[in-house]
Amino acid sequence: MTTRTVRILGTLVHLTYRLDEHEHARRQAEGNPRVDMGDLNTLMNLPHGMPVPILSLTRDERRLADRGLLDDGGDGNVIRRIRPPLTVDLAVVKATRWRSGLGRAGSFAPFCARAMWLPKPPSDPFALLEAGWWGIGVYVTGDDGEPVEIVKPRPFVRRRWTPAGWAFLEDAYRAVASRPALTGGAA
């Protein structure tokens, strides 16, 4: 797992993620094609890694084939090889107040586990209970300046794949790819 500080969903956040090395290499070899929400709505209608007859494609699906987002599968077929390039395991937002941290961390709820990092524990005795209720982890700055976990973030469980969920992963990929040394190892 790798952690990078990036801006995503309008927030500066520490993302802990796992890069799909195979998909990253495949995209690099193809010039790292940009995938937008309209593409994702269409791509999600096609099975991954299975041939689909070109004649059965909609106009939007054919447009994806023309743009190189679908591979020639031979015998009049195309194959969707593209898939999400990484998995985000945790998003941690820094905040000075627990209430604003709760809101900013909460915006990541549909996509990954989330937490806030505060300079010190909140004075409100119910703040940690509320954060735990929403599944938002709480870290405070320790004596060494590093985060100390005081409320564990609830693990993220993906209920289904959606274009918005995939788009979040594309945005995260672009954000971390703009930083040097994008690898699957620790940074």
PDB file of N, CA and C in Angstrom, residues 42-128:
ATOM      1  N   THR A  42     -20.869   3.979 -20.146  1.00  0.00           N
ATOM      2  CA  THR A  42     -20.923   3.048 -21.270  1.00  0.00           C
ATOM      3  C   THR A  42     -20.073   1.805 -21.010  1.00  0.00           C
ATOM      4  N   LEU A  43     -18.863   2.001 -20.500  1.00  0.00           N
ATOM      5  CA  LEU A  43     -17.965   0.868 -20.250  1.00  0.00           C
ATOM      6  C   LEU A  43     -18.569  -0.151 -19.288  1.00  0.00           C
ATOM      7  N   MET A  44     -19.324   0.337 -18.316  1.00  0.00           N
ATOM      8  CA  MET A  44     -19.887  -0.582 -17.324  1.00  0.00           C
ATOM      9  C   MET A  44     -20.949  -1.505 -17.911  1.00  0.00           C
ATOM     10  N   ASN A  45     -21.402  -1.206 -19.124  1.00  0.00           N
ATOM     11  CA  ASN A  45     -22.361  -2.087 -19.790  1.00  0.00           C
ATOM     12  C   ASN A  45     -21.683  -3.252 -20.498  1.00  0.00           C
ATOM     13  N   LEU A  46     -20.361  -3.209 -20.576  1.00  0.00           N
ATOM     14  CA  LEU A  46     -19.621  -4.250 -21.295  1.00  0.00           C
ATOM     15  C   LEU A  46     -18.861  -5.125 -20.305  1.00  0.00           C
ATOM     16  N   PRO A  47     -18.861  -6.432 -20.518  1.00  0.00           N
ATOM     17  CA  PRO A  47     -18.134  -7.311 -19.600  1.00  0.00           C
ATOM     18  C   PRO A  47     -16.630  -7.130 -19.753  1.00  0.00           C
ATOM     19  N   HIS A  48     -15.907  -7.291 -18.665  1.00  0.00           N
ATOM     20  CA  HIS A  48     -14.450  -7.170 -18.709  1.00  0.00           C
ATOM     21  C   HIS A  48     -13.833  -8.459 -19.236  1.00  0.00           C
ATOM     22  N   GLY A  49     -12.950  -8.321 -20.241  1.00  0.00           N
ATOM     23  CA  GLY A  49     -12.174  -9.456 -20.724  1.00  0.00           C
ATOM     24  C   GLY A  49     -12.914 -10.454 -21.586  1.00  0.00           C
ATOM     25  N   MET A  50     -14.133 -10.146 -21.992  1.00  0.00           N
ATOM     26  CA  MET A  50     -14.914 -11.085 -22.808  1.00  0.00           C
ATOM     27  C   MET A  50     -15.224 -10.462 -24.162  1.00  0.00           C
ATOM     28  N   PRO A  51     -15.156 -11.254 -25.223  1.00  0.00           N
ATOM     29  CA  PRO A  51     -15.462 -10.713 -26.547  1.00  0.00           C
ATOM     30  C   PRO A  51     -16.947 -10.360 -26.689  1.00  0.00           C
ATOM     31  N   VAL A  52     -17.178  -9.227 -27.332  1.00  0.00           N
ATOM     32  CA  VAL A  52     -18.539  -8.757 -27.612  1.00  0.00           C
ATOM     33  C   VAL A  52     -18.597  -8.441 -29.100  1.00  0.00           C
ATOM     34  N   PRO A  53     -19.599  -8.957 -29.825  1.00  0.00           N
ATOM     35  CA  PRO A  53     -19.695  -8.667 -31.259  1.00  0.00           C
ATOM     36  C   PRO A  53     -19.839  -7.168 -31.529  1.00  0.00           C
ATOM     37  N   ILE A  54     -19.029  -6.673 -32.456  1.00  0.00           N
ATOM     38  CA  ILE A  54     -19.069  -5.250 -32.817  1.00  0.00           C
ATOM     39  C   ILE A  54     -20.465  -4.855 -33.280  1.00  0.00           C
ATOM     40  N   LEU A  55     -21.125  -5.734 -34.005  1.00  0.00           N
ATOM     41  CA  LEU A  55     -22.457  -5.410 -34.537  1.00  0.00           C
ATOM     42  C   LEU A  55     -23.498  -5.235 -33.438  1.00  0.00           C
ATOM     43  N   SER A  56     -23.224  -5.740 -32.233  1.00  0.00           N
ATOM     44  CA  SER A  56     -24.187  -5.590 -31.138  1.00  0.00           C
ATOM     45  C   SER A  56     -23.959  -4.320 -30.316  1.00  0.00           C
ATOM     46  N   LEU A  57     -22.897  -3.566 -30.641  1.00  0.00           N
ATOM     47  CA  LEU A  57     -22.574  -2.372 -29.869  1.00  0.00           C
ATOM     48  C   LEU A  57     -23.509  -1.214 -30.181  1.00  0.00           C
ATOM     49  N   THR A  58     -23.783  -0.415 -29.171  1.00  0.00           N
ATOM     50  CA  THR A  58     -24.537   0.816 -29.371  1.00  0.00           C
ATOM     51  C   THR A  58     -23.603   1.853 -30.007  1.00  0.00           C
ATOM     52  N   ARG A  59     -24.156   2.975 -30.394  1.00  0.00           N
ATOM     53  CA  ARG A  59     -23.354   4.054 -30.975  1.00  0.00           C
ATOM     54  C   ARG A  59     -22.288   4.521 -29.969  1.00  0.00           C
ATOM     55  N   ASP A  60     -22.674   4.676 -28.692  1.00  0.00           N
ATOM     56  CA  ASP A  60     -21.710   5.111 -27.669  1.00  0.00           C
ATOM     57  C   ASP A  60     -20.609   4.066 -27.464  1.00  0.00           C
ATOM     58  N   GLU A  61     -20.969   2.796 -27.499  1.00  0.00           N
ATOM     59  CA  GLU A  61     -19.965   1.735 -27.350  1.00  0.00           C
ATOM     60  C   GLU A  61     -19.012   1.717 -28.544  1.00  0.00           C
ATOM     61  N   ARG A  62     -19.533   1.959 -29.725  1.00  0.00           N
ATOM     62  CA  ARG A  62     -18.661   2.032 -30.906  1.00  0.00           C
ATOM     63  C   ARG A  62     -17.713   3.223 -30.820  1.00  0.00           C
ATOM     64  N   ARG A  63     -18.188   4.316 -30.246  1.00  0.00           N
ATOM     65  CA  ARG A  63     -17.340   5.494 -30.056  1.00  0.00           C
ATOM     66  C   ARG A  63     -16.153   5.138 -29.150  1.00  0.00           C
ATOM     67  N   LEU A  64     -16.401   4.339 -28.117  1.00  0.00           N
ATOM     68  CA  LEU A  64     -15.308   3.895 -27.243  1.00  0.00           C
ATOM     69  C   LEU A  64     -14.303   3.045 -28.013  1.00  0.00           C
ATOM     70  N   ALA A  65     -14.805   2.201 -28.896  1.00  0.00           N
ATOM     71  CA  ALA A  65     -13.917   1.369 -29.712  1.00  0.00           C
ATOM     72  C   ALA A  65     -13.076   2.257 -30.629  1.00  0.00           C
ATOM     73  N   ASP A  66     -13.693   3.284 -31.212  1.00  0.00           N
ATOM     74  CA  ASP A  66     -12.963   4.210 -32.089  1.00  0.00           C
ATOM     75  C   ASP A  66     -11.881   4.974 -31.332  1.00  0.00           C
ATOM     76  N   ARG A  67     -12.123   5.245 -30.052  1.00  0.00           N
ATOM     77  CA  ARG A  67     -11.147   5.982 -29.229  1.00  0.00           C
ATOM     78  C   ARG A  67     -10.080   5.067 -28.638  1.00  0.00           C
ATOM     79  N   GLY A  68     -10.167   3.772 -28.893  1.00  0.00           N
ATOM     80  CA  GLY A  68      -9.151   2.849 -28.396  1.00  0.00           C
ATOM     81  C   GLY A  68      -9.391   2.353 -26.983  1.00  0.00           C
ATOM     82  N   LEU A  69     -10.584   2.585 -26.434  1.00  0.00           N
ATOM     83  CA  LEU A  69     -10.875   2.105 -25.082  1.00  0.00           C
ATOM     84  C   LEU A  69     -11.351   0.657 -25.073  1.00  0.00           C
ATOM     85  N   LEU A  70     -11.587   0.117 -26.269  1.00  0.00           N
ATOM     86  CA  LEU A  70     -11.915  -1.307 -26.413  1.00  0.00           C
ATOM     87  C   LEU A  70     -10.900  -1.912 -27.366  1.00  0.00           C
ATOM     88  N   ASP A  71     -10.457  -3.110 -27.065  1.00  0.00           N
ATOM     89  CA  ASP A  71      -9.475  -3.788 -27.912  1.00  0.00           C
ATOM     90  C   ASP A  71     -10.160  -4.604 -28.991  1.00  0.00           C
ATOM     91  N   ASP A  72      -9.467  -4.758 -30.112  1.00  0.00           N
ATOM     92  CA  ASP A  72      -9.945  -5.628 -31.186  1.00  0.00           C
ATOM     93  C   ASP A  72      -9.813  -7.063 -30.708  1.00  0.00           C
ATOM     94  N   GLY A  73     -10.933  -7.749 -30.626  1.00  0.00           N
ATOM     95  CA  GLY A  73     -10.928  -9.139 -30.171  1.00  0.00           C
ATOM     96  C   GLY A  73     -10.881 -10.133 -31.314  1.00  0.00           C
ATOM     97  N   GLY A  74     -10.777  -9.644 -32.550  1.00  0.00           N
ATOM     98  CA  GLY A  74     -10.765 -10.536 -33.710  1.00  0.00           C
ATOM     99  C   GLY A  74     -12.149 -11.090 -33.989  1.00  0.00           C
ATOM    100  N   ASP A  75     -12.332 -11.624 -35.177  1.00  0.00           N
ATOM    101  CA  ASP A  75     -13.609 -12.238 -35.583  1.00  0.00           C
ATOM    102  C   ASP A  75     -14.810 -11.314 -35.375  1.00  0.00           C
ATOM    103  N   GLY A  76     -14.600  -9.996 -35.575  1.00  0.00           N
ATOM    104  CA  GLY A  76     -15.718  -9.056 -35.452  1.00  0.00           C
ATOM    105  C   GLY A  76     -16.111  -8.748 -34.014  1.00  0.00           C
ATOM    106  N   ASN A  77     -15.195  -8.948 -33.070  1.00  0.00           N
ATOM    107  CA  ASN A  77     -15.474  -8.701 -31.651  1.00  0.00           C
ATOM    108  C   ASN A  77     -14.563  -7.611 -31.091  1.00  0.00           C
ATOM    109  N   VAL A  78     -14.998  -7.023 -29.993  1.00  0.00           N
ATOM    110  CA  VAL A  78     -14.158  -6.134 -29.205  1.00  0.00           C
ATOM    111  C   VAL A  78     -14.120  -6.667 -27.774  1.00  0.00           C
ATOM    112  N   ILE A  79     -13.087  -6.253 -27.042  1.00  0.00           N
ATOM    113  CA  ILE A  79     -12.934  -6.699 -25.655  1.00  0.00           C
ATOM    114  C   ILE A  79     -12.619  -5.478 -24.795  1.00  0.00           C
ATOM    115  N   ARG A  80     -13.365  -5.352 -23.685  1.00  0.00           N
ATOM    116  CA  ARG A  80     -13.047  -4.287 -22.724  1.00  0.00           C
ATOM    117  C   ARG A  80     -11.953  -4.811 -21.804  1.00  0.00           C
ATOM    118  N   ARG A  81     -10.797  -4.175 -21.890  1.00  0.00           N
ATOM    119  CA  ARG A  81      -9.677  -4.534 -21.020  1.00  0.00           C
ATOM    120  C   ARG A  81      -9.548  -3.544 -19.865  1.00  0.00           C
ATOM    121  N   ILE A  82      -9.976  -2.305 -20.103  1.00  0.00           N
ATOM    122  CA  ILE A  82      -9.816  -1.261 -19.099  1.00  0.00           C
ATOM    123  C   ILE A  82     -10.624  -1.595 -17.849  1.00  0.00           C
ATOM    124  N   ARG A  83     -10.018  -1.305 -16.705  1.00  0.00           N
ATOM    125  CA  ARG A  83     -10.672  -1.527 -15.420  1.00  0.00           C
ATOM    126  C   ARG A  83     -10.136  -0.468 -14.447  1.00  0.00           C
ATOM    127  N   PRO A  84     -10.718  -0.360 -13.268  1.00  0.00           N
ATOM    128  CA  PRO A  84     -10.204   0.642 -12.323  1.00  0.00           C
ATOM    129  C   PRO A  84      -8.718   0.426 -12.063  1.00  0.00           C
ATOM    130  N   PRO A  85      -7.938   1.515 -12.081  1.00  0.00           N
ATOM    131  CA  PRO A  85      -6.486   1.409 -11.996  1.00  0.00           C
ATOM    132  C   PRO A  85      -5.929   1.248 -10.592  1.00  0.00           C
ATOM    133  N   LEU A  86      -6.759   1.467  -9.593  1.00  0.00           N
ATOM    134  CA  LEU A  86      -6.288   1.318  -8.219  1.00  0.00           C
ATOM    135  C   LEU A  86      -7.480   1.114  -7.291  1.00  0.00           C
ATOM    136  N   THR A  87      -7.178   0.763  -6.064  1.00  0.00           N
ATOM    137  CA  THR A  87      -8.173   0.642  -5.003  1.00  0.00           C
ATOM    138  C   THR A  87      -7.769   1.608  -3.905  1.00  0.00           C
ATOM    139  N   VAL A  88      -8.677   2.451  -3.478  1.00  0.00           N
ATOM    140  CA  VAL A  88      -8.403   3.354  -2.358  1.00  0.00           C
ATOM    141  C   VAL A  88      -8.904   2.668  -1.096  1.00  0.00           C
ATOM    142  N   ASP A  89      -7.999   2.471  -0.148  1.00  0.00           N
ATOM    143  CA  ASP A  89      -8.351   1.805   1.103  1.00  0.00           C
ATOM    144  C   ASP A  89      -8.786   2.785   2.184  1.00  0.00           C
ATOM    145  N   LEU A  90      -8.185   3.977   2.209  1.00  0.00           N
ATOM    146  CA  LEU A  90      -8.486   4.924   3.282  1.00  0.00           C
ATOM    147  C   LEU A  90      -8.221   6.353   2.808  1.00  0.00           C
ATOM    148  N   ALA A  91      -9.131   7.246   3.167  1.00  0.00           N
ATOM    149  CA  ALA A  91      -8.951   8.680   2.937  1.00  0.00           C
ATOM    150  C   ALA A  91      -8.940   9.357   4.303  1.00  0.00           C
ATOM    151  N   VAL A  92      -7.872  10.099   4.591  1.00  0.00           N
ATOM    152  CA  VAL A  92      -7.746  10.802   5.869  1.00  0.00           C
ATOM    153  C   VAL A  92      -7.644  12.295   5.582  1.00  0.00           C
ATOM    154  N   VAL A  93      -8.600  13.052   6.136  1.00  0.00           N
ATOM    155  CA  VAL A  93      -8.575  14.507   5.976  1.00  0.00           C
ATOM    156  C   VAL A  93      -8.051  15.137   7.260  1.00  0.00           C
ATOM    157  N   LYS A  94      -7.201  16.138   7.115  1.00  0.00           N
ATOM    158  CA  LYS A  94      -6.734  16.902   8.278  1.00  0.00           C
ATOM    159  C   LYS A  94      -7.755  17.988   8.559  1.00  0.00           C
ATOM    160  N   ALA A  95      -8.037  18.197   9.827  1.00  0.00           N
ATOM    161  CA  ALA A  95      -9.000  19.225  10.227  1.00  0.00           C
ATOM    162  C   ALA A  95      -8.567  19.808  11.559  1.00  0.00           C
ATOM    163  N   THR A  96      -8.943  21.053  11.796  1.00  0.00           N
ATOM    164  CA  THR A  96      -8.647  21.665  13.091  1.00  0.00           C
ATOM    165  C   THR A  96      -9.814  21.485  14.057  1.00  0.00           C
ATOM    166  N   ARG A  97     -11.025  21.290  13.506  1.00  0.00           N
ATOM    167  CA  ARG A  97     -12.213  21.069  14.344  1.00  0.00           C
ATOM    168  C   ARG A  97     -12.879  19.766  13.921  1.00  0.00           C
ATOM    169  N   TRP A  98     -13.367  19.028  14.898  1.00  0.00           N
ATOM    170  CA  TRP A  98     -13.911  17.706  14.610  1.00  0.00           C
ATOM    171  C   TRP A  98     -15.166  17.774  13.739  1.00  0.00           C
ATOM    172  N   ARG A  99     -15.998  18.792  13.902  1.00  0.00           N
ATOM    173  CA  ARG A  99     -17.245  18.861  13.123  1.00  0.00           C
ATOM    174  C   ARG A  99     -16.945  19.050  11.634  1.00  0.00           C
ATOM    175  N   SER A 100     -16.003  19.933  11.310  1.00  0.00           N
ATOM    176  CA  SER A 100     -15.651  20.120   9.895  1.00  0.00           C
ATOM    177  C   SER A 100     -14.944  18.879   9.355  1.00  0.00           C
ATOM    178  N   GLY A 101     -14.136  18.231  10.182  1.00  0.00           N
ATOM    179  CA  GLY A 101     -13.478  16.988   9.773  1.00  0.00           C
ATOM    180  C   GLY A 101     -14.486  15.898   9.487  1.00  0.00           C
ATOM    181  N   LEU A 102     -15.529  15.844  10.311  1.00  0.00           N
ATOM    182  CA  LEU A 102     -16.581  14.847  10.123  1.00  0.00           C
ATOM    183  C   LEU A 102     -17.250  15.030   8.760  1.00  0.00           C
ATOM    184  N   GLY A 103     -17.561  16.270   8.416  1.00  0.00           N
ATOM    185  CA  GLY A 103     -18.215  16.538   7.132  1.00  0.00           C
ATOM    186  C   GLY A 103     -17.319  16.241   5.948  1.00  0.00           C
ATOM    187  N   ARG A 104     -16.067  16.690   6.028  1.00  0.00           N
ATOM    188  CA  ARG A 104     -15.147  16.471   4.905  1.00  0.00           C
ATOM    189  C   ARG A 104     -14.816  14.995   4.746  1.00  0.00           C
ATOM    190  N   ALA A 105     -14.583  14.297   5.833  1.00  0.00           N
ATOM    191  CA  ALA A 105     -14.295  12.856   5.743  1.00  0.00           C
ATOM    192  C   ALA A 105     -15.523  12.096   5.256  1.00  0.00           C
ATOM    193  N   GLY A 106     -16.700  12.556   5.674  1.00  0.00           N
ATOM    194  CA  GLY A 106     -17.934  11.886   5.262  1.00  0.00           C
ATOM    195  C   GLY A 106     -18.170  11.887   3.769  1.00  0.00           C
ATOM    196  N   SER A 107     -17.597  12.866   3.063  1.00  0.00           N
ATOM    197  CA  SER A 107     -17.804  12.914   1.604  1.00  0.00           C
ATOM    198  C   SER A 107     -17.161  11.728   0.892  1.00  0.00           C
ATOM    199  N   PHE A 108     -16.281  10.998   1.572  1.00  0.00           N
ATOM    200  CA  PHE A 108     -15.633   9.832   0.966  1.00  0.00           C
ATOM    201  C   PHE A 108     -16.385   8.526   1.248  1.00  0.00           C
ATOM    202  N   ALA A 109     -17.504   8.606   1.987  1.00  0.00           N
ATOM    203  CA  ALA A 109     -18.250   7.413   2.392  1.00  0.00           C
ATOM    204  C   ALA A 109     -18.628   6.469   1.244  1.00  0.00           C
ATOM    205  N   PRO A 110     -19.025   6.967   0.068  1.00  0.00           N
ATOM    206  CA  PRO A 110     -19.412   6.028  -0.992  1.00  0.00           C
ATOM    207  C   PRO A 110     -18.236   5.303  -1.651  1.00  0.00           C
ATOM    208  N   PHE A 111     -16.987   5.677  -1.282  1.00  0.00           N
ATOM    209  CA  PHE A 111     -15.849   5.213  -2.052  1.00  0.00           C
ATOM    210  C   PHE A 111     -14.805   4.420  -1.275  1.00  0.00           C
ATOM    211  N   CYS A 112     -14.639   4.688   0.014  1.00  0.00           N
ATOM    212  CA  CYS A 112     -13.557   4.052   0.772  1.00  0.00           C
ATOM    213  C   CYS A 112     -13.756   4.287   2.272  1.00  0.00           C
ATOM    214  N   ALA A 113     -12.943   3.635   3.076  1.00  0.00           N
ATOM    215  CA  ALA A 113     -12.916   3.932   4.503  1.00  0.00           C
ATOM    216  C   ALA A 113     -12.391   5.347   4.665  1.00  0.00           C
ATOM    217  N   ARG A 114     -12.793   6.017   5.755  1.00  0.00           N
ATOM    218  CA  ARG A 114     -12.393   7.406   5.897  1.00  0.00           C
ATOM    219  C   ARG A 114     -12.139   7.751   7.356  1.00  0.00           C
ATOM    220  N   ALA A 115     -11.327   8.798   7.531  1.00  0.00           N
ATOM    221  CA  ALA A 115     -10.964   9.244   8.869  1.00  0.00           C
ATOM    222  C   ALA A 115     -10.611  10.724   8.821  1.00  0.00           C
ATOM    223  N   MET A 116     -10.571  11.302  10.009  1.00  0.00           N
ATOM    224  CA  MET A 116     -10.093  12.678  10.145  1.00  0.00           C
ATOM    225  C   MET A 116      -8.880  12.663  11.066  1.00  0.00           C
ATOM    226  N   TRP A 117      -7.997  13.631  10.846  1.00  0.00           N
ATOM    227  CA  TRP A 117      -6.787  13.774  11.653  1.00  0.00           C
ATOM    228  C   TRP A 117      -6.843  15.142  12.297  1.00  0.00           C
ATOM    229  N   LEU A 118      -6.984  15.141  13.629  1.00  0.00           N
ATOM    230  CA  LEU A 118      -7.110  16.376  14.402  1.00  0.00           C
ATOM    231  C   LEU A 118      -5.821  16.660  15.165  1.00  0.00           C
ATOM    232  N   PRO A 119      -5.564  17.934  15.505  1.00  0.00           N
ATOM    233  CA  PRO A 119      -4.357  18.238  16.270  1.00  0.00           C
ATOM    234  C   PRO A 119      -4.403  17.669  17.688  1.00  0.00           C
ATOM    235  N   LYS A 120      -5.606  17.553  18.273  1.00  0.00           N
ATOM    236  CA  LYS A 120      -5.769  17.013  19.623  1.00  0.00           C
ATOM    237  C   LYS A 120      -7.173  16.418  19.733  1.00  0.00           C
ATOM    238  N   PRO A 121      -7.420  15.615  20.743  1.00  0.00           N
ATOM    239  CA  PRO A 121      -8.771  15.048  20.893  1.00  0.00           C
ATOM    240  C   PRO A 121      -9.817  16.151  21.062  1.00  0.00           C
ATOM    241  N   PRO A 122     -11.027  15.955  20.529  1.00  0.00           N
ATOM    242  CA  PRO A 122     -12.079  16.969  20.669  1.00  0.00           C
ATOM    243  C   PRO A 122     -12.490  17.127  22.139  1.00  0.00           C
ATOM    244  N   SER A 123     -12.891  18.339  22.490  1.00  0.00           N
ATOM    245  CA  SER A 123     -13.339  18.582  23.869  1.00  0.00           C
ATOM    246  C   SER A 123     -14.768  18.088  24.087  1.00  0.00           C
ATOM    247  N   ASP A 124     -15.555  18.007  23.045  1.00  0.00           N
ATOM    248  CA  ASP A 124     -16.926  17.506  23.148  1.00  0.00           C
ATOM    249  C   ASP A 124     -16.879  16.010  23.451  1.00  0.00           C
ATOM    250  N   PRO A 125     -17.466  15.571  24.570  1.00  0.00           N
ATOM    251  CA  PRO A 125     -17.377  14.152  24.936  1.00  0.00           C
ATOM    252  C   PRO A 125     -18.109  13.218  23.970  1.00  0.00           C
ATOM    253  N   PHE A 126     -19.019  13.756  23.180  1.00  0.00           N
ATOM    254  CA  PHE A 126     -19.770  12.913  22.255  1.00  0.00           C
ATOM    255  C   PHE A 126     -19.174  12.881  20.844  1.00  0.00           C
ATOM    256  N   ALA A 127     -18.158  13.686  20.592  1.00  0.00           N
ATOM    257  CA  ALA A 127     -17.571  13.785  19.256  1.00  0.00           C
ATOM    258  C   ALA A 127     -17.035  12.444  18.777  1.00  0.00           C
ATOM    259  N   LEU A 128     -16.312  11.745  19.618  1.00  0.00           N
ATOM    260  CA  LEU A 128     -15.741  10.456  19.208  1.00  0.00           C
ATOM    261  C   LEU A 128     -16.832   9.412  18.997  1.00  0.00           C
TER     262      LEU A 128
END
